[in-house]
Short mmCIF file of C-alpha atoms in Angstrom, two decimals:
data_model
loop_
_atom_site.label_atom_id
_atom_site.label_comp_id
_atom_site.label_asym_id
_atom_site.label_seq_id
_atom_site.Cartn_x
_atom_site.Cartn_y
_atom_site.Cartn_z
CA MET A 1 1.42 -14.71 -14.84
CA ALA A 2 4.38 -12.31 -14.52
CA SER A 3 6.18 -14.31 -17.19
CA ASP A 4 3.43 -13.35 -19.63
CA ALA A 5 3.81 -9.64 -18.93
CA LEU A 6 7.55 -8.92 -18.77
CA ASP A 7 7.47 -6.85 -21.95
CA LYS A 8 3.98 -5.43 -21.52
CA PRO A 9 3.10 -2.03 -20.05
CA VAL A 10 1.68 -1.92 -16.53
CA PRO A 11 -1.47 0.27 -16.73
CA SER A 12 -1.42 1.11 -13.03
CA CYS A 13 2.29 2.04 -13.02
CA PRO A 14 2.91 4.43 -15.93
CA ALA A 15 6.24 4.00 -17.74
CA TRP A 16 6.77 0.55 -16.23
CA THR A 17 6.80 -2.77 -18.04
CA GLY A 18 6.15 -6.07 -16.33
CA GLY A 19 9.91 -6.52 -16.18
CA ASP A 20 10.28 -3.23 -14.30
CA LEU A 21 7.58 -4.37 -11.89
CA VAL A 22 9.36 -7.67 -11.23
CA ARG A 23 12.64 -5.85 -10.58
CA HIS A 24 10.93 -3.41 -8.22
CA VAL A 25 9.36 -6.16 -6.13
CA THR A 26 12.66 -8.07 -6.08
CA GLU A 27 14.47 -5.00 -4.78
CA VAL A 28 11.77 -4.33 -2.17
CA TYR A 29 11.98 -7.88 -0.84
CA LEU A 30 15.78 -7.74 -0.68
CA HIS A 31 15.77 -4.28 0.91
CA LYS A 32 13.49 -5.31 3.75
CA THR A 33 15.41 -8.55 4.28
CA GLU A 34 18.71 -6.67 4.53
CA THR A 35 17.18 -4.00 6.77
CA MET A 36 16.10 -6.63 9.29
CA ARG A 37 19.46 -8.43 9.08
CA ARG A 38 21.57 -5.31 9.55
CA GLY A 39 19.33 -3.25 11.80
CA GLU A 40 19.86 -0.27 9.50
CA TRP A 41 19.00 0.82 5.97
CA PRO A 42 21.25 -1.07 3.54
CA ARG A 43 23.76 1.07 1.65
CA PRO A 44 24.77 1.23 -1.11
CA TRP A 45 21.47 0.46 -2.79
CA PRO A 46 20.09 -1.00 -5.04
CA PRO A 47 22.10 -4.17 -5.55
CA ALA A 48 23.34 -5.29 -8.95
CA LEU A 49 20.85 -7.77 -10.39
CA SER A 50 21.97 -9.62 -13.51
CA GLY A 51 20.17 -12.96 -13.46
CA ALA A 52 16.84 -14.04 -14.91
CA PRO A 53 14.21 -11.65 -13.47
CA LEU A 54 11.78 -14.30 -12.26
CA ASP A 55 14.54 -16.44 -10.74
CA GLU A 56 15.81 -13.37 -8.86
CA LEU A 57 12.28 -12.62 -7.67
CA ASP A 58 11.84 -16.18 -6.39
CA ASP A 59 15.18 -16.03 -4.57
CA ALA A 60 14.36 -12.64 -3.00
CA TYR A 61 11.00 -13.98 -1.86
CA ARG A 62 12.62 -17.02 -0.23
CA GLN A 63 15.08 -14.79 1.61
CA LEU A 64 12.30 -12.50 2.82
CA VAL A 65 10.12 -15.36 4.06
CA GLY A 66 13.11 -16.92 5.77
CA GLU A 67 13.94 -13.69 7.57
CA LEU A 68 10.34 -13.03 8.63
CA THR A 69 9.71 -16.56 9.86
CA SER A 70 12.98 -16.70 11.83
CA ARG A 71 11.89 -13.73 13.95
CA LYS A 72 8.97 -12.97 16.24
CA PRO A 73 6.58 -10.23 15.04
CA THR A 74 7.24 -8.33 18.28
CA GLU A 75 11.00 -8.19 17.75
CA PRO A 76 12.39 -4.70 17.05
CA ALA A 77 13.09 -3.75 13.44
CA LEU A 78 13.84 -0.47 11.72
CA THR A 79 10.87 0.78 9.66
CA TRP A 80 9.83 4.02 7.98
CA TYR A 81 6.65 4.21 10.12
CA GLN A 82 7.73 5.68 13.45
CA PRO A 83 4.84 4.34 15.60
CA ASP A 84 5.68 0.72 14.72
CA GLN A 85 9.33 -0.35 14.80
CA THR A 86 8.81 -4.12 14.78
CA VAL A 87 9.18 -7.14 12.51
CA GLY A 88 5.38 -7.31 12.55
CA PHE A 89 5.24 -4.07 10.59
CA TRP A 90 7.27 -5.62 7.76
CA LEU A 91 5.25 -8.83 7.90
CA ARG A 92 2.12 -6.80 7.26
CA ARG A 93 3.71 -4.38 4.79
CA MET A 94 5.24 -7.09 2.63
CA ALA A 95 1.95 -9.01 2.51
CA GLN A 96 0.20 -5.89 1.28
CA GLU A 97 3.04 -4.99 -1.09
CA THR A 98 2.64 -8.40 -2.66
CA VAL A 99 -1.14 -8.06 -2.97
CA ILE A 100 -0.97 -4.71 -4.74
CA HIS A 101 1.83 -5.61 -7.12
CA ARG A 102 0.14 -8.90 -7.95
CA LEU A 103 -2.78 -6.75 -9.09
CA ASP A 104 -0.37 -4.74 -11.22
CA ALA A 105 0.98 -7.91 -12.82
CA GLU A 106 -2.55 -9.14 -13.49
CA LEU A 107 -3.44 -5.84 -15.14
CA ALA A 108 -0.33 -6.02 -17.31
CA ALA A 109 -1.03 -9.62 -18.28
CA GLY A 110 -4.66 -8.82 -19.03
CA VAL A 111 -6.01 -11.56 -16.77
CA GLU A 112 -8.78 -11.57 -14.18
CA HIS A 113 -7.51 -10.50 -10.78
CA ALA A 114 -7.29 -13.17 -8.10
CA VAL A 115 -9.69 -12.94 -5.19
CA ILE A 116 -8.22 -11.07 -2.21
CA PRO A 117 -9.33 -12.70 1.08
CA THR A 118 -11.61 -10.39 3.03
CA ASP A 119 -9.45 -10.26 6.16
CA LEU A 120 -6.34 -9.48 4.10
CA ALA A 121 -8.17 -6.76 2.17
CA ASP A 122 -9.59 -5.19 5.34
CA ASP A 123 -6.11 -5.15 6.87
CA GLY A 124 -4.77 -3.54 3.71
CA ILE A 125 -7.41 -0.83 3.87
CA ASP A 126 -6.53 -0.13 7.49
CA GLU A 127 -2.82 0.01 6.71
CA LEU A 128 -3.32 2.34 3.76
CA LEU A 129 -5.51 4.79 5.65
CA VAL A 130 -3.46 4.86 8.87
CA CYS A 131 0.15 4.17 7.86
CA PHE A 132 0.12 5.96 4.51
CA LEU A 133 -2.58 8.60 4.21
CA ALA A 134 -2.84 9.81 7.81
CA ASP A 135 0.91 9.50 8.33
CA VAL A 136 1.73 11.65 5.29
CA ALA A 137 -0.77 14.25 6.52
CA ALA A 138 0.93 14.25 9.93
CA GLU A 139 4.56 14.13 8.83
CA ALA A 140 4.52 15.99 5.49
CA PRO A 141 1.21 17.85 5.04
CA GLU A 142 2.78 20.09 2.44
CA GLU A 143 2.90 17.11 0.09
CA LEU A 144 -0.91 16.97 0.13
CA GLY A 145 -1.08 20.73 -0.38
CA GLU A 146 -4.42 22.32 -1.16
CA HIS A 147 -6.11 18.93 -1.39
CA LEU A 148 -5.78 18.69 2.39
CA THR A 149 -6.36 22.32 3.34
CA GLU A 150 -9.45 22.67 1.16
CA CYS A 151 -11.14 19.68 2.79
CA ASP A 152 -11.52 21.67 6.03
CA GLY A 153 -12.74 18.75 8.15
CA ARG A 154 -14.82 16.97 5.52
CA THR A 155 -15.65 13.35 6.31
CA VAL A 156 -15.67 10.13 4.28
CA GLN A 157 -16.94 6.73 5.44
CA ILE A 158 -15.17 3.64 4.07
CA ALA A 159 -17.20 0.44 4.49
CA THR A 160 -16.73 -3.23 3.62
CA GLU A 161 -18.61 -6.37 4.64
CA ASN A 162 -16.80 -6.53 7.99
CA GLY A 163 -14.95 -3.25 8.33
CA GLY A 164 -15.60 0.46 8.67
CA TRP A 165 -13.42 3.56 8.81
CA GLN A 166 -14.23 7.26 8.95
CA LEU A 167 -11.77 9.83 7.66
CA GLN A 168 -11.92 13.41 8.87
CA MET A 169 -9.78 15.27 6.37
CA GLY A 170 -8.13 18.64 6.77
CA PRO A 171 -7.31 21.36 7.08
CA THR A 172 -4.08 20.28 8.83
CA ASP A 173 -4.36 16.51 9.33
CA ILE A 174 -6.36 13.37 8.61
CA VAL A 175 -7.96 11.52 11.51
CA VAL A 176 -8.95 7.87 11.02
CA GLU A 177 -11.55 6.29 13.30
CA ARG A 178 -12.52 2.63 13.00
CA GLY A 179 -16.25 1.97 12.92
CA HIS A 180 -19.34 3.15 11.11
CA PHE A 181 -20.39 6.81 11.23
CA ASP A 182 -22.50 9.31 9.33
CA ALA A 183 -20.31 11.11 6.83
CA GLU A 184 -20.51 13.57 3.97
CA ALA A 185 -19.40 10.98 1.45
CA GLY A 186 -18.89 7.24 1.34
CA VAL A 187 -17.04 4.42 -0.41
CA SER A 188 -18.40 0.93 0.11
CA GLY A 189 -18.30 -2.52 -1.38
CA GLU A 190 -16.62 -5.90 -1.22
CA ALA A 191 -13.37 -5.56 0.72
CA GLY A 192 -11.09 -6.47 -2.17
CA ALA A 193 -12.81 -4.01 -4.47
CA VAL A 194 -12.55 -1.19 -1.92
CA LEU A 195 -8.85 -1.96 -1.43
CA ARG A 196 -8.28 -1.86 -5.18
CA TRP A 197 -10.18 1.44 -5.49
CA LEU A 198 -8.25 3.06 -2.64
CA TRP A 199 -4.95 1.94 -4.18
CA ARG A 200 -6.13 3.32 -7.54
CA ARG A 201 -6.08 -0.13 -9.12
CA ALA A 202 -9.81 -0.03 -9.94
CA GLY A 203 -12.22 2.54 -11.29
CA ASP A 204 -15.33 3.97 -9.71
CA GLY A 205 -17.46 1.16 -11.11
CA ALA A 206 -15.85 -1.36 -8.76
CA VAL A 207 -17.35 0.22 -5.63
CA ARG A 208 -20.37 2.21 -4.50
CA LEU A 209 -19.78 5.94 -4.16
CA ASP A 210 -22.23 8.04 -2.16
CA GLY A 211 -22.54 11.68 -1.23
CA ASN A 212 -20.27 14.56 -2.13
CA ARG A 213 -18.22 13.64 -5.20
CA TRP A 214 -15.92 16.63 -4.71
CA VAL A 215 -14.84 15.22 -1.33
CA LEU A 216 -14.31 11.78 -2.87
CA GLY A 217 -12.21 13.38 -5.59
CA LYS A 218 -10.04 15.03 -2.95
CA LEU A 219 -9.61 11.68 -1.18
CA ARG A 220 -8.66 10.03 -4.44
CA ALA A 221 -6.10 12.75 -5.19
CA MET A 222 -4.51 12.53 -1.73
CA LEU A 223 -4.31 8.74 -1.98
CA GLY A 224 -2.39 9.20 -5.21
CA VAL A 225 0.13 11.41 -3.45
CA ALA A 226 0.43 9.20 -0.35
CA THR A 227 1.09 6.04 -2.34
CA GLN A 228 3.41 7.29 -5.05
#
């Protein structure tokens, strides 16, 4: 699939071609592998890559899998998410990184997206809301700016077949609670579709949107900031 899109634009990643996407994923895989090996962020970075892009991607993937499977998920590892400094964080993060960038490659190639297993999609939703959106609001609220402050405690319910999350947004943080609650606005649908919508890889037609559209617009804008 990626081989069919190396020279094509990636709609979900402006200014990138499929080749840029492949290089990015290769560098991410190598970076996390080296971080676990060294116990620190690798420097200098990025490495010089001069081989065939897909061969380099395959090699980086093999190294990453080898590193992850040679360690226990509970072993310590440096990560950018302070509450979780374990190999398990990277196991989860790299699975979700692969899911999202596979979607990007599919969009570039113009092919139907592969089905995302429900449990993997639900885990991706949880990771995105807790480790990205809520963490940015806690650690760097200025990045979310008026999108966060204007929400003033507004609530959004995210729901899939098996999962539920409520976001209470603003004015100074974002609180995520797992479960089903009454909220001012809602996003619901098949888990893979909700994950794609939250990651801005699908339009509004992929999910069901209920309630206050202004609040949903604010959520969408903050997700864009948190995932850039």
